[in-house]
Amino acid sequence: GAPIVREPVESVGADADIRLAGPAGLIERPGVEWSGRRIKVRIPPRETAGVYTLLNGERPIDAFAVNLDPAESAPERIDENELRRRWDGYNIVFVEPGASLAAIIEQARYGTEIRGVFLWAVMGLFLLEMLVARTRRRDMPLDTASTAGMTQGHPVAAD
């Protein structure tokens, strides 16, 4: 790696105790150049990847990542069999270059569309509601003993 130069935004006093904390918790004193209340910290190349923190006493004043291994970020293609092994139990669909994603998604959705079933169920319930609402109390047969003295469901005044 290359040497690291950091200029923390936070100003520090002349009596500042500047230290560097590494990812393993090791603390060392880096080279510090003063310019008024501003500092420039020079850090030799690091061999351990991770996040390093500049401290003023116990207070962090800067943090940065060092030596990220480029191999960790390599977007290599994973073998289909390895994906199937890692995602066992899931339906993985592999798309070939140039294939239509819309067609693949439509094909994957085939057979799972339940919108029609719900539409017919709602229509059936709507018709049932219409039949129930159409049936009124006066349309229902009444027993003649309980309707004596009534005309079309209304009481008749006595003579």
Coordinates of C-alpha atoms in Angstrom, one line a residue, residues 137-143:
R137 CA -91.0 -8.5 4.7
R138 CA -94.3 -8.0 2.8
D139 CA -93.2 -10.5 0.2
M140 CA -92.8 -13.1 2.8
P141 CA -95.8 -15.3 3.5
L142 CA -97.4 -14.5 6.8
D143 CA -99.4 -16.8 9.0

